Amino acid sequence: SIPMLQAAKKRNSLNLPELTEAELEEQFVRGDGPGGQATNKTNNCVVLKHIPSGIVVKCHQTRSLEKNRKIAREILKEKVDLFYKGEESDVYKEQKASEKKKQEKKRRAKENLERKKLFKEMQQLDKK
């Protein structure tokens, strides 16, 4: 269970598969969530389906239909890459590296907190 992809990142270094328009099925629907009239009256949410794999992506990150189309394609590329390559995927490897980095940062913060507690205890003992 990997946290799903952070969309629209610059992933120029990754070797993602190219998707042809013939493999894609695109729909424009009303988005959901906050936004009131701006959301309720416009069909700027993009639903993109990769027909060969059956992967479906829904994107409503911006108010612009064109930007949402572009972002949806990037997300779909990443998901298709992950679907076909699995653990060999660059996306998977990048996520694992990011997860490891986050855990290391958390561990260091915990160690620093422990050091601070010990330091304060030592100071209190010295005062007595």
PDB file of C-alpha atoms in Angstrom, residues 17-26 48-55 73 76 80 84:
ATOM      1  CA  PRO A  17       5.558   5.175 -20.876  1.00  0.00           C
ATOM      2  CA  GLU A  18       4.027   7.261 -23.630  1.00  0.00           C
ATOM      3  CA  LEU A  19       0.249   7.034 -23.888  1.00  0.00           C
ATOM      4  CA  THR A  20      -1.452   7.290 -27.258  1.00  0.00           C
ATOM      5  CA  GLU A  21      -4.761   9.095 -27.526  1.00  0.00           C
ATOM      6  CA  ALA A  22      -6.302   5.932 -29.041  1.00  0.00           C
ATOM      7  CA  GLU A  23      -5.724   4.124 -25.717  1.00  0.00           C
ATOM      8  CA  LEU A  24      -7.490   6.853 -23.719  1.00  0.00           C
ATOM      9  CA  GLU A  25     -11.135   7.532 -23.018  1.00  0.00           C
ATOM     10  CA  GLU A  26     -11.781  11.053 -21.735  1.00  0.00           C
ATOM     11  CA  LEU A  48      -9.377   9.697 -17.954  1.00  0.00           C
ATOM     12  CA  LYS A  49      -9.412   5.939 -18.566  1.00  0.00           C
ATOM     13  CA  HIS A  50      -6.555   3.871 -19.965  1.00  0.00           C
ATOM     14  CA  ILE A  51      -8.468   1.222 -21.918  1.00  0.00           C
ATOM     15  CA  PRO A  52      -5.813  -1.573 -22.071  1.00  0.00           C
ATOM     16  CA  SER A  53      -5.173  -1.594 -18.299  1.00  0.00           C
ATOM     17  CA  GLY A  54      -8.557  -0.317 -17.099  1.00  0.00           C
ATOM     18  CA  ILE A  55      -6.935   2.350 -14.896  1.00  0.00           C
ATOM     19  CA  ARG A  73      -2.366  12.526 -18.219  1.00  0.00           C
ATOM     20  CA  LEU A  76      -2.187   8.305 -15.566  1.00  0.00           C
ATOM     21  CA  VAL A  80       0.283   2.860 -15.833  1.00  0.00           C
ATOM     22  CA  TYR A  84       3.072  -2.658 -15.642  1.00  0.00           C
TER      23      TYR A  84
END
